[in-house]
Coordinates of C-alpha atoms in Angstrom, one line a residue:
Chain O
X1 CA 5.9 -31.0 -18.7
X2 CA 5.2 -27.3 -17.8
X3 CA 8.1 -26.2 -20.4
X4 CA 7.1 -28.1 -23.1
X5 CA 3.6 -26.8 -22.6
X6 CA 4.3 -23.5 -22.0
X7 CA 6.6 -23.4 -25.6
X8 CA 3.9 -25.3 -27.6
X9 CA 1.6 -23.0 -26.2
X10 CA 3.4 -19.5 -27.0
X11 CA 4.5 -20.9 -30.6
X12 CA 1.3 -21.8 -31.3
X13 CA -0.6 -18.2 -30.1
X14 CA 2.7 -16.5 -32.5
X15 CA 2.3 -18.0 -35.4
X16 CA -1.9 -17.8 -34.9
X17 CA -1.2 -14.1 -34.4
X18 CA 1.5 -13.4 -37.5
X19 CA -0.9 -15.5 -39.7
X20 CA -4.4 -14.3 -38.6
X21 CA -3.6 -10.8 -37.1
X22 CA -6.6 -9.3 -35.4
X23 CA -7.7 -5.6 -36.5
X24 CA -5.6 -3.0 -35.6
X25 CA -3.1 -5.3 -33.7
X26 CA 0.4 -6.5 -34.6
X27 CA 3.0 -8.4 -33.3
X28 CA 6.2 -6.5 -32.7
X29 CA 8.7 -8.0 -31.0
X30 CA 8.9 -11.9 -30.2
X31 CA 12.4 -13.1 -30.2
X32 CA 11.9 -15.1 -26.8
X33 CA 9.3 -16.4 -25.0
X34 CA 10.0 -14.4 -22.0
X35 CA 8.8 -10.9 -23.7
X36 CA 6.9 -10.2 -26.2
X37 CA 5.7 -6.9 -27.6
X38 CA 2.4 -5.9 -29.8
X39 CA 1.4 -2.8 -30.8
X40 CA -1.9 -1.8 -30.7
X41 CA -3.7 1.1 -33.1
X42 CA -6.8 3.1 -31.6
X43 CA -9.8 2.0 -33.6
X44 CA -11.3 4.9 -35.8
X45 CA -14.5 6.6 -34.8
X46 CA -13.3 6.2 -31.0
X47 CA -11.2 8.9 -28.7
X48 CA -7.7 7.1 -29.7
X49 CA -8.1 7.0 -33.3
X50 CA -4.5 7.6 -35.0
X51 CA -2.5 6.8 -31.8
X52 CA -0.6 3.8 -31.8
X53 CA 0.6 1.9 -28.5
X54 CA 2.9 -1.3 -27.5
X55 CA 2.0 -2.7 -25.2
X56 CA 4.4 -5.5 -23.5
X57 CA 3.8 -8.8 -22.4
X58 CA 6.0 -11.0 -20.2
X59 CA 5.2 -14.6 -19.8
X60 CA 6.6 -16.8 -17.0
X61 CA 7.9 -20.6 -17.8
X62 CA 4.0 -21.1 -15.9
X63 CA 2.2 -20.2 -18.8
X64 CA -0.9 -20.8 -19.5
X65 CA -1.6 -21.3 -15.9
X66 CA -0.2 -18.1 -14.3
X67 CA -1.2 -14.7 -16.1
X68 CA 1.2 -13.0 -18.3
X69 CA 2.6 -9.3 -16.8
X70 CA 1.3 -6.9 -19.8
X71 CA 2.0 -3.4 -19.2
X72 CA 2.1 0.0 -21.5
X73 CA 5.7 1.1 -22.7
X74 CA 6.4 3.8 -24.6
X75 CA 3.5 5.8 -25.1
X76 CA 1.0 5.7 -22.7
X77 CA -2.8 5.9 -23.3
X78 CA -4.5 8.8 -21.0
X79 CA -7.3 6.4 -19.5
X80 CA -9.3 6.1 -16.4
X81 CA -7.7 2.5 -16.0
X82 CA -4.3 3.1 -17.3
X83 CA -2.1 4.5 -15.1
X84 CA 0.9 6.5 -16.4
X85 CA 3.1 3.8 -15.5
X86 CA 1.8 2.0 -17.7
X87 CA -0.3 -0.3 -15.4
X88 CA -3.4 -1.7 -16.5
X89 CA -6.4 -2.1 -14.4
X90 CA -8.2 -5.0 -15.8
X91 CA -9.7 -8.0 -14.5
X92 CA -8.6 -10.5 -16.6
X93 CA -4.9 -9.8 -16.2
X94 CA -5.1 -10.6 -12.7
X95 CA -7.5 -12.3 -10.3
X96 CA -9.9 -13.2 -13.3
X97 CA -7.5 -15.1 -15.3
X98 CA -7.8 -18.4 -17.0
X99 CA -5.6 -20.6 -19.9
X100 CA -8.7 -20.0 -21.8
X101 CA -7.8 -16.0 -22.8
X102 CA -4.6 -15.9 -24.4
X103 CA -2.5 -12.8 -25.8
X104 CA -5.2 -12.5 -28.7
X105 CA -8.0 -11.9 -26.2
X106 CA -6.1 -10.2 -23.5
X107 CA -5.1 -8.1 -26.9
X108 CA -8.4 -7.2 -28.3
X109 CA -9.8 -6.6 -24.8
X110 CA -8.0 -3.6 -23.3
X111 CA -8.9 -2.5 -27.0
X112 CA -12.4 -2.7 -26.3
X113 CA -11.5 -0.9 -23.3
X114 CA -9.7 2.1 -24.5
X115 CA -13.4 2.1 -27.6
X116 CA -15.4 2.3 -25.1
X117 CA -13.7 5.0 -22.8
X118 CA -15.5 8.5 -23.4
X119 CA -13.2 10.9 -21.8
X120 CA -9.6 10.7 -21.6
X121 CA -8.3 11.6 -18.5
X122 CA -6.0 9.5 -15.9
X123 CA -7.0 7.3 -13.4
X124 CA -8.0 9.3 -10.0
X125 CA -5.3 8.0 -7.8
X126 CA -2.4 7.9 -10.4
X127 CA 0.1 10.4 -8.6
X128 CA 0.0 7.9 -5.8
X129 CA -0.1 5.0 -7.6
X130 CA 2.9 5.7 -9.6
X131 CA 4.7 7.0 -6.6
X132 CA 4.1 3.5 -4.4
X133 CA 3.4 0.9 -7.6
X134 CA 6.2 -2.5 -7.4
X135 CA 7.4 -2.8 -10.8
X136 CA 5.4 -5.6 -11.6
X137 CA 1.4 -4.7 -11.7
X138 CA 0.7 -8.4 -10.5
X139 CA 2.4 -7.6 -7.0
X140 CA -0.7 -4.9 -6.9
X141 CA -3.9 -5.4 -4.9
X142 CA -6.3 -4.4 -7.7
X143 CA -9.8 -3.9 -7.2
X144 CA -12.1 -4.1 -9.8
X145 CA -15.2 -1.7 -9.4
X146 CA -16.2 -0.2 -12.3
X147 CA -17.5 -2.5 -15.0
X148 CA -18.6 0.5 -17.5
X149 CA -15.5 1.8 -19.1
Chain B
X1 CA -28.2 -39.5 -32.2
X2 CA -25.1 -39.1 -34.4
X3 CA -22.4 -36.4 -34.5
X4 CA -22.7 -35.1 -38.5
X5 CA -25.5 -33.0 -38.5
X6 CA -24.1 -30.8 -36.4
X7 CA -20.3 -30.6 -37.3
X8 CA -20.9 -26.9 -38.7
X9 CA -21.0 -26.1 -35.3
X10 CA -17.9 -27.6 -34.2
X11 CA -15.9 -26.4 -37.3
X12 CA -17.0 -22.8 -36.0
X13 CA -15.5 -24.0 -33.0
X14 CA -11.6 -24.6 -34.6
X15 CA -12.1 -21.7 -36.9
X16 CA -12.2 -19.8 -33.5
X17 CA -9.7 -17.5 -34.5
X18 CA -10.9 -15.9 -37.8
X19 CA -14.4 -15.5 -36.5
X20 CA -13.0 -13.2 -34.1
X21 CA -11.4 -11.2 -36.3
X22 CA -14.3 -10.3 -38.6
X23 CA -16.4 -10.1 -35.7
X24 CA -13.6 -8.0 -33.7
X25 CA -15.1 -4.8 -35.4
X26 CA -19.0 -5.4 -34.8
X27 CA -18.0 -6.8 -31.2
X28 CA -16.2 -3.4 -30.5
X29 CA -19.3 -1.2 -32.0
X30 CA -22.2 -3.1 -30.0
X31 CA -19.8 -2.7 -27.0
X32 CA -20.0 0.8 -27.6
X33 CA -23.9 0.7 -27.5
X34 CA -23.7 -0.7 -24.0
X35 CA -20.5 0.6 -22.5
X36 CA -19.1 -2.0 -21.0
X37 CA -16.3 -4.1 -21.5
X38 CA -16.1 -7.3 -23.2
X39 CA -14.6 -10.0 -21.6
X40 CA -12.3 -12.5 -23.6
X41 CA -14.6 -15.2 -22.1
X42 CA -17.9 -13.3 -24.0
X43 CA -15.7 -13.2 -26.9
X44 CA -15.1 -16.8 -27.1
X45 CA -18.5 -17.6 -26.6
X46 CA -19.7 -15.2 -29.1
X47 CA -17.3 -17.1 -31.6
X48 CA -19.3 -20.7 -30.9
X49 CA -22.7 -18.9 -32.1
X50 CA -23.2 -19.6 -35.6
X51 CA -22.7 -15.9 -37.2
X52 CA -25.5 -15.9 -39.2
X53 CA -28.0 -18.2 -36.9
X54 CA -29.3 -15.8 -33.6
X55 CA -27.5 -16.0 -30.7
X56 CA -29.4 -17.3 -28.2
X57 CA -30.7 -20.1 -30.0
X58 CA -27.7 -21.8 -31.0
X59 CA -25.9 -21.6 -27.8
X60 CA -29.3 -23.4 -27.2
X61 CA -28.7 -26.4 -29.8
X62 CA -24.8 -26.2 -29.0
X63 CA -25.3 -26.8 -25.5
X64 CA -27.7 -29.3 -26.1
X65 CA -26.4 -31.9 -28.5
X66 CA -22.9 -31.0 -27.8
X67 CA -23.5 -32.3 -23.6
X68 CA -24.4 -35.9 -25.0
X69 CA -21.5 -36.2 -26.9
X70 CA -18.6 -38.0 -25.5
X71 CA -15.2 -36.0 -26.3
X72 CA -14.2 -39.2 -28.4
X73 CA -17.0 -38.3 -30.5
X74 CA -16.2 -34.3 -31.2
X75 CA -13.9 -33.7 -34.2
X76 CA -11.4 -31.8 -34.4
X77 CA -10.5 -30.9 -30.8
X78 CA -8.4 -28.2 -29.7
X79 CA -7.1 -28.2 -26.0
X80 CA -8.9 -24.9 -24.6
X81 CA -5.4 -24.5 -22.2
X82 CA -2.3 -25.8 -24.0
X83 CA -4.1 -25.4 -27.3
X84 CA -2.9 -28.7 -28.9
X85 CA -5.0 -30.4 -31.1
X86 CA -5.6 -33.9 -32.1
X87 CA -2.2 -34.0 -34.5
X88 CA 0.0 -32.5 -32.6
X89 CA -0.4 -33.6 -28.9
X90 CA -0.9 -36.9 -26.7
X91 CA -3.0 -37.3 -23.8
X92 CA -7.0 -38.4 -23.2
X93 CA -9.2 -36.0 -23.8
X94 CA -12.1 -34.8 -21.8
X95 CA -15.1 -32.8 -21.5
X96 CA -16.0 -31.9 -18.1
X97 CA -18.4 -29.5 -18.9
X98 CA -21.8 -27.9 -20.6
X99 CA -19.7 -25.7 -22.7
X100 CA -17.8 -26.3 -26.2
X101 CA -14.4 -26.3 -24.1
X102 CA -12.7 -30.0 -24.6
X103 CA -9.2 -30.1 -23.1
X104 CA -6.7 -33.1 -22.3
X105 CA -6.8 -34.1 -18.6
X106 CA -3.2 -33.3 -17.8
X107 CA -3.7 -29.8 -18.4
X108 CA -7.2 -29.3 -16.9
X109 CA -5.4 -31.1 -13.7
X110 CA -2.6 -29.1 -13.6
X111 CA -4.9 -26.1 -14.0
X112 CA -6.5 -27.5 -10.7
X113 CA -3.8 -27.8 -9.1
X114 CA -2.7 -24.1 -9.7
X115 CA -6.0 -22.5 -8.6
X116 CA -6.0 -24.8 -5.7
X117 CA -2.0 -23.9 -4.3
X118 CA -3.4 -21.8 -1.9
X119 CA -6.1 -23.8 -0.3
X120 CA -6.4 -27.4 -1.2
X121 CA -9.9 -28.6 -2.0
X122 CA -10.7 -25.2 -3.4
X123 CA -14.0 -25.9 -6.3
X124 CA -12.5 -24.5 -9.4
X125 CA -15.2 -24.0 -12.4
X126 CA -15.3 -24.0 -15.6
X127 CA -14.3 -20.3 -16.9
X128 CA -16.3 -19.7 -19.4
X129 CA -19.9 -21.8 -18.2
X130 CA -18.8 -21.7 -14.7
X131 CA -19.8 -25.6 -14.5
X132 CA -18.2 -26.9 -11.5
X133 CA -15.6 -29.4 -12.5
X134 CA -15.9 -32.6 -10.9
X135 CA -13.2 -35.1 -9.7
X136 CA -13.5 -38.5 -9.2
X137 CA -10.5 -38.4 -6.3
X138 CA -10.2 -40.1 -3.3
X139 CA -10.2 -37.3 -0.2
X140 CA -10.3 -38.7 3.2
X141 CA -11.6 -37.2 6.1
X142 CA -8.3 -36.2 7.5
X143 CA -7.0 -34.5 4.2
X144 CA -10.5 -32.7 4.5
X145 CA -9.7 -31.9 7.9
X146 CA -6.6 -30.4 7.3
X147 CA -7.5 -28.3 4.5
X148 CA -10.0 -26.9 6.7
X149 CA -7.7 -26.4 9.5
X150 CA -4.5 -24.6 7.1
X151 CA -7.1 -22.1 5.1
X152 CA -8.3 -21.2 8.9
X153 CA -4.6 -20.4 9.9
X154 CA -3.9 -18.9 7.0
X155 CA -6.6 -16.5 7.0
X156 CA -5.6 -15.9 10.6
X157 CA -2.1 -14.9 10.2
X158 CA -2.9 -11.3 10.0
X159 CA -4.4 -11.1 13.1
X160 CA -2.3 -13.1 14.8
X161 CA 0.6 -10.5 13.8
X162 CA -1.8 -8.0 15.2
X163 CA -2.2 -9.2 18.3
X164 CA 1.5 -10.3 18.8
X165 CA 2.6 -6.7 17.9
X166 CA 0.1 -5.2 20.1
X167 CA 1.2 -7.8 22.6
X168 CA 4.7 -6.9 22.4
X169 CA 4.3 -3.2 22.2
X170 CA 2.4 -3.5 25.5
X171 CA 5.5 -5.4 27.5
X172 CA 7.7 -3.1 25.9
X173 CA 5.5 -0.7 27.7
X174 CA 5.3 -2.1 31.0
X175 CA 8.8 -2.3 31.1
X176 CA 9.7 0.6 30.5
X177 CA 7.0 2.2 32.8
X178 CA 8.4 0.2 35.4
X179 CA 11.9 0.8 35.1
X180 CA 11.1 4.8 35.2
X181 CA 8.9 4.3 37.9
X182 CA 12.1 2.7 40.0
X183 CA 14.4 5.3 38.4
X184 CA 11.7 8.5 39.7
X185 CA 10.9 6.6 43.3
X186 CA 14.0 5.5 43.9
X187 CA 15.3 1.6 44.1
X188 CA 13.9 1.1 47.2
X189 CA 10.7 2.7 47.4
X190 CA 10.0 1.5 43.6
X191 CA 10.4 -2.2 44.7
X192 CA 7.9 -1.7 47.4
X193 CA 5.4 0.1 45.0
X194 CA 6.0 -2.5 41.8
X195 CA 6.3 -5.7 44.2
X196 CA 3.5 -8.4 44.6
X197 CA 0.0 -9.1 42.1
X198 CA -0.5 -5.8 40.5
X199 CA -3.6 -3.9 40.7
X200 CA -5.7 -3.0 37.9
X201 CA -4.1 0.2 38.0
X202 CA -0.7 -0.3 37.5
X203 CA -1.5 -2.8 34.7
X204 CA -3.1 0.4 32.9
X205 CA -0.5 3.0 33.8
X206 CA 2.9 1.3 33.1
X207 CA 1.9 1.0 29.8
X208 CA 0.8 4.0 29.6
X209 CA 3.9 6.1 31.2
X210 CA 6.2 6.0 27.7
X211 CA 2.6 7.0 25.5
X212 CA 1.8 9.8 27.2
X213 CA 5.5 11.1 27.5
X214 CA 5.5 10.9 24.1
X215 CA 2.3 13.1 23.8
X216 CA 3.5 15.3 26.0
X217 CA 6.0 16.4 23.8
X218 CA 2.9 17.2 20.8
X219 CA -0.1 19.5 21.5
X220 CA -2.5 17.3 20.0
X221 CA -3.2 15.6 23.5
X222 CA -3.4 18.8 25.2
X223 CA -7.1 18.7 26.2
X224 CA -7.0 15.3 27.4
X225 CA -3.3 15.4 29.1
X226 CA -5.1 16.6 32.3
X227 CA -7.9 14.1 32.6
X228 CA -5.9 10.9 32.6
X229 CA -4.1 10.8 36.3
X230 CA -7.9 11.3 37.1
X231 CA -9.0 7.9 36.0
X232 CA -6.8 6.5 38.4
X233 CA -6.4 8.1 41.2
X234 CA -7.8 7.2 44.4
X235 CA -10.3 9.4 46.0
X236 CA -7.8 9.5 49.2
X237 CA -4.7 10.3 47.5
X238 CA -6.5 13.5 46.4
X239 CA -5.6 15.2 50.1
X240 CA -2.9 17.5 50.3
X241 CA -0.5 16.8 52.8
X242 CA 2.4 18.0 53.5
X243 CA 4.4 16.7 51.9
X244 CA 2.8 16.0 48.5
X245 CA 1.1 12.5 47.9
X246 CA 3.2 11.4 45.0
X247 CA 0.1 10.8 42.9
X248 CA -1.4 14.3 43.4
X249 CA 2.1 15.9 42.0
X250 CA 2.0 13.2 39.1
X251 CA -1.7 14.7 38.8
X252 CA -1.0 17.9 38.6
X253 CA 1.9 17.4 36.6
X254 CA -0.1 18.5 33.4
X255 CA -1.6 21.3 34.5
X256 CA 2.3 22.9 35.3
X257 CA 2.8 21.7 32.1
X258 CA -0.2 23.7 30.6
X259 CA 0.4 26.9 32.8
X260 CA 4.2 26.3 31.5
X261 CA 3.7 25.9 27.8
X262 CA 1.7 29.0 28.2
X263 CA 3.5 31.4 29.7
X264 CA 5.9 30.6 28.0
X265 CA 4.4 30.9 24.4
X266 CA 3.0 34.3 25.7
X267 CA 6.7 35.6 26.4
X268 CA 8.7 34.0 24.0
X269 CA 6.7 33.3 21.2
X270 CA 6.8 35.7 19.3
X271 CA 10.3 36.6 19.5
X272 CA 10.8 33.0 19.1
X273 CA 8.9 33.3 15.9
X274 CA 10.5 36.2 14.7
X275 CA 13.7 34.5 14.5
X276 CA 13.4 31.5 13.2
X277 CA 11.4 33.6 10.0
X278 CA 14.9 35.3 10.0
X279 CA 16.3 31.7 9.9
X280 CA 14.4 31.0 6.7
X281 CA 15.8 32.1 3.3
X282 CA 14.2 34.9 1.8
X283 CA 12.2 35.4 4.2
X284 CA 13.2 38.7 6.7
X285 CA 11.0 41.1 4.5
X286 CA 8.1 39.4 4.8
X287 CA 6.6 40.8 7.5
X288 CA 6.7 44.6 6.1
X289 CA 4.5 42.7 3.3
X290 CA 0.6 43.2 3.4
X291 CA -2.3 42.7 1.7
X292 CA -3.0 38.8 0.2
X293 CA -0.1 38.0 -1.3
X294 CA 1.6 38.6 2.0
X295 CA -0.9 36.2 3.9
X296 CA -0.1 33.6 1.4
X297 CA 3.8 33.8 2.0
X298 CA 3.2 33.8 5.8
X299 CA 1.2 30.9 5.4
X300 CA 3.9 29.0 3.2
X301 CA 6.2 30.0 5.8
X302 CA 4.4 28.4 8.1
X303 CA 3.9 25.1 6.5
X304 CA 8.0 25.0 5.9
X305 CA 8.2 25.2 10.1
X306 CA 5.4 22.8 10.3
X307 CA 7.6 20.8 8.1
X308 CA 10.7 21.3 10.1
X309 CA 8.6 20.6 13.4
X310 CA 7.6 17.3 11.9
X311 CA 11.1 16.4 10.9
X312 CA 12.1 16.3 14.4
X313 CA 9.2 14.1 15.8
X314 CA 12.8 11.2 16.4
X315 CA 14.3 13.7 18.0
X316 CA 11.3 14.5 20.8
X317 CA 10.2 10.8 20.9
X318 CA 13.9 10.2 22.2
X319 CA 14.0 13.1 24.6
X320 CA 10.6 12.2 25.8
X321 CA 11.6 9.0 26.6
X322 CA 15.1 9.9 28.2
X323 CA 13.0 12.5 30.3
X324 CA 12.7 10.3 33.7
X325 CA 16.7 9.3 33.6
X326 CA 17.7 12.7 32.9
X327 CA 15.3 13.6 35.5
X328 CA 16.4 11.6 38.2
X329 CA 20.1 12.5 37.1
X330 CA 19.3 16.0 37.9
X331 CA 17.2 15.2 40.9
X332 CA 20.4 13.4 42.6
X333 CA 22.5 16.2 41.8
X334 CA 20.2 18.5 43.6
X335 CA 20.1 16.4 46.5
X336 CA 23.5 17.0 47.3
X337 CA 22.7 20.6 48.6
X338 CA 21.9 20.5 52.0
X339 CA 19.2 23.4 51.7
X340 CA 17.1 21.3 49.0
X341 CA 17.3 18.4 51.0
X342 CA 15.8 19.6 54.1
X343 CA 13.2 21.4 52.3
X344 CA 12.6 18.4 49.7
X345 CA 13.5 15.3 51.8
X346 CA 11.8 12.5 49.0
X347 CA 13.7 11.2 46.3
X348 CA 10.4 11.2 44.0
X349 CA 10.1 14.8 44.6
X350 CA 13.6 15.8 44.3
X351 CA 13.2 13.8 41.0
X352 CA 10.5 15.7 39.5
X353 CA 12.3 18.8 40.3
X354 CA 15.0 17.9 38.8
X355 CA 13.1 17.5 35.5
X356 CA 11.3 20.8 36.1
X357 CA 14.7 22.5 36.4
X358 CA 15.8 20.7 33.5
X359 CA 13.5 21.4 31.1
X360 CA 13.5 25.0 31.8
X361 CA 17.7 25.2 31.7
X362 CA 16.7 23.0 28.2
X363 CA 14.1 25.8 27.3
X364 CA 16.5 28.3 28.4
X365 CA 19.1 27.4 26.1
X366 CA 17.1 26.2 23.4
X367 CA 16.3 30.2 23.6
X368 CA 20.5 31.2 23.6
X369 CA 20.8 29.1 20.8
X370 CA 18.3 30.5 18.1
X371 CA 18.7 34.2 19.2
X372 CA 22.5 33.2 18.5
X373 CA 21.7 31.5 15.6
X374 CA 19.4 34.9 13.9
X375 CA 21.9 37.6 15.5
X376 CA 24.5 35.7 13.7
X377 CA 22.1 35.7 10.4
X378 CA 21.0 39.4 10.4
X379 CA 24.9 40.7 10.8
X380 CA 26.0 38.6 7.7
X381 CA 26.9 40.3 4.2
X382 CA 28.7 39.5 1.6
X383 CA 32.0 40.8 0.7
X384 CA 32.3 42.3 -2.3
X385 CA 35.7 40.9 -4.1
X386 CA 37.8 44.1 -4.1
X387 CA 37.0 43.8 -0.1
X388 CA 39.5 40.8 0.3
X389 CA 41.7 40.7 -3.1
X390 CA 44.5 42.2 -1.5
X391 CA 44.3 40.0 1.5
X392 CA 44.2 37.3 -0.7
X393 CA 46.9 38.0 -2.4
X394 CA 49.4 39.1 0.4
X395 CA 48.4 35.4 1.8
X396 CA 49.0 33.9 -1.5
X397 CA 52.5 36.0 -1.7
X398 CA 53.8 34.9 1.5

């Protein structure tokens, strides 16, 4: 049941996404349903206007019901919530997920996130982050205290 | 009441995605206003209001209407987790909330499940209108009962490891207190002290024997090293008497120690100093050097021996610890002369000698070995080739 769910699911969120592409945000890479990747332009008028990023999602045969693993590659926003590993510090990726956000909204939020930053500059414990991270940002302990950026 | 009147809202609903889209921009902009960051869940509610109606007032009539309607009655219906609509998927629908979010019951079960693998019984809401779902399920008292009881041990786990490896760090301890207490005393003498219920005072020093050798290998305890025999020695142990009370010499144990390091430091140190700076690479000029720039190198100098000093902490924690054995090894080689033995006739005392003799032999030595080491560092120079070519070659020849 899971599989079948978890396949309707993703086809259904591609071809919503390759039809109806949101501002600024492309699929990239979907040959599986393990990995996908979208990149992701910086809207104009904000500090990453003209950049372009990919940012990489990796589902597990649990989806819906189990957040996806998304994670910077390549080029790395400078953020106060992006660490330069990549890692994203973001609610909704972790402890505050639900089936009802899906790669669209996950997508457009850490967009809203990187509008609404006003000064680019890493996150304050990113040497040791980096150093002592797990691969996988879902094997973090995140703690979510700043709601404003 | 019937359903048409309001089906523009419910289209909005399946049109979900597009509204987005335009309204991505606008979303982004008035986030900017506010600085904060917009949940997905905001997003999706945004996209029920009508776009043109204000938004708080047809959430309102969404709400509303939409919370007398049965989900046989919505049209259109999209699952809000395995987004299969009407067409496409099987299932009985429901609508276990205020909010637009219809799903089939499977997946809304199955999404249960999930939030509740770690504790069972867990309330799980709705994640948009954080409506409490509610089940119609049959949970007994015992399975009650025993969801109670597993979140409570599993909550407890980590202090549970706490305790059990306090709890085992503490009879490692007392073993190895006791076990150096026979080895110092003697067999005999050590059964006599260890044997019967313990007083509270051996239950707080065996422990305590392998922590404090350990600290007497760091200066960090210094100040304290000398006022912990106090808190357990008796008032009547404090008399001298000839010879020694064996507490009293454990007691005054760190004050040799202090008077040692001391001394010691104030005769050697600086030599001691001198050449392990002679050890370091690049670093034999540096004391000629003045002014800031010197300071600075000193002081990196001194963070690479600091370094080096830490690198060894294994190395002290073992000697620390092999310091009663190699103590009492020395001790009963002592004992063999007849002149100590008349003068010293205790084994305990002998014992402590013996370590006193060892670690200044160790000291000693330790000394030998890095004035070795720096003579050996100073007379070195590199030959130039033309030095050893023809060496070389006659080798090479025959």
């Amino acid at each position: 049941m899971s599989t079948t769910l978890f396949s309707k699911r993703l086809s259904k969120e591609l071809i919503d996404l390759k039809i109806n592409p949101p501002a600024g945000i492309e699929v990239a890479e979907s040959d599986t349903f393990k990995c996908w990747k979208l990149s992701l332009d910086g809207v104009e008028g904000t500090l990453y206007a003209g950049e372009r990023f990919t940012l990489e999602f990796r589902f597990t045969p649990n989806y819906p019901m189990e957040s996806p693993e998304v994670v910077f590659v390549g080029n790395i926003p400078i953020h106060p919530h992006i660490y330069s590993n990549g890692h994203i510090c973001l609610n909704v990726l972790y402890n505050q997920w639900s089936p009802v956000l899906s790669v669209r909204s996950v997508c457009l939020s850490i967009q809203s996130m990187l509008s609404s930053c006003t000064t680019k500059e890493p996150p304050p414990d990113n040497n040791h982050y980096v150093k002592t991270a797990k691969a996988s940002p879902k094997q973090t302990q995140w703690s979510f205290h700043d709601d404003s950026v | 009441m019937s359903s048409t009147p309001f089906s523009p809202i419910v289209r909005i609903d399946r049109d979900l995605p597009s509204v987005v889209e335009s309204d991505s921009h606008r979303l982004i902009v008035r986030n900017e206003e506010r600085s904060g960051v917009i949940s997905p869940s905001e997003i999706a509610s945004t996209s029920t209001q009508n776009s043109s109606g204000n938004a708080s007032t047809s959430t309102q009539i969404s709400t509303d209407v939409r919370s007398l309607m049965l989900p046989e009655e919505i049209k259109d219906k999209r699952c809000w987790i395995c987004f299969g609509e009407e067409s496409d998927s099987v299932g009985k629908w429901v609508r276990p909330c205020k909010c637009s979010l219809i799903c089939h019951e499977e997946c809304l079960l199955a999404w249960i499940t999930e939030n509740q693998k770690s504790t069972a019984l867990k309330k799980v809401r709705c994640p948009q209108c954080r409506t409490l779902y509610h089940l119609a399920e049959r949970a007994s008292l015992l399975l009650r009962v025993f969801s109670i009881v597993d979140s409570t041990i599993q909550s407890s786990i980590p202090y549970f490891t706490i305790f059990g490896v306090t709890f085992a760090i503490a009879v490692t301890n007392i073993h190895y207190g006791a076990y150096a207490v026979i080895t110092m005393v003697g067999l005999e003498e050590g059964e006599k002290l260890l044997e019967g219920p313990w007083s509270w005072r051996i239950c707080f020093t065996l422990p305590l024997v392998p922590i404090l050798l350990i600290f007497s290998r760091a200066r960090i305890a210094d100040p304290v090293m000398p006022l912990i025999p106090m808190l357990f020695i008796r008032y009547d142990q404090l008399r001298t008497t000839m010879p020694l009370n064996p507490s009293l010499t454990i007691s005054l144990l760190p004050w040799v120690r202090i008077v040692y390091n001391y001394s010691y430091n104030r005769l050697f140190g600086r030599l001691e100093q001198s050449w392990r700076r002679q050890l370091e690479p690049y670093s034999v000029t540096t004391d000629s050097e003045n002014g800031e720039n010197g300071n600075e190198r000193r002081r990196e100098n001194q963070d690479v021996l600091d370094r080096l000093d830490r690198s060894n902490a294994g190395r002290k924690i073992i000697g620390a610890l092999c310091l009663p054995f190699i103590s009492a090894m020395v001790g009963s080689f002592i004992g063999r002369f007849s002149f100590i033995r008349s003068r010293v006739p205790d084994t305990f005392h002998r014992n402590i000698l013996g370590g006193c003799l060892f670690i200044v032999i160790k000291d000693i030595m330790n000394l030998t070995y890095k004035y070795q080491r720096a003579k050996h560092r100073r007379s070195r120079h590199i030959k130039n080739y033309t030095e050893f070519a023809n060496e070389e070659l006659t080798s090479n020849i025959r």
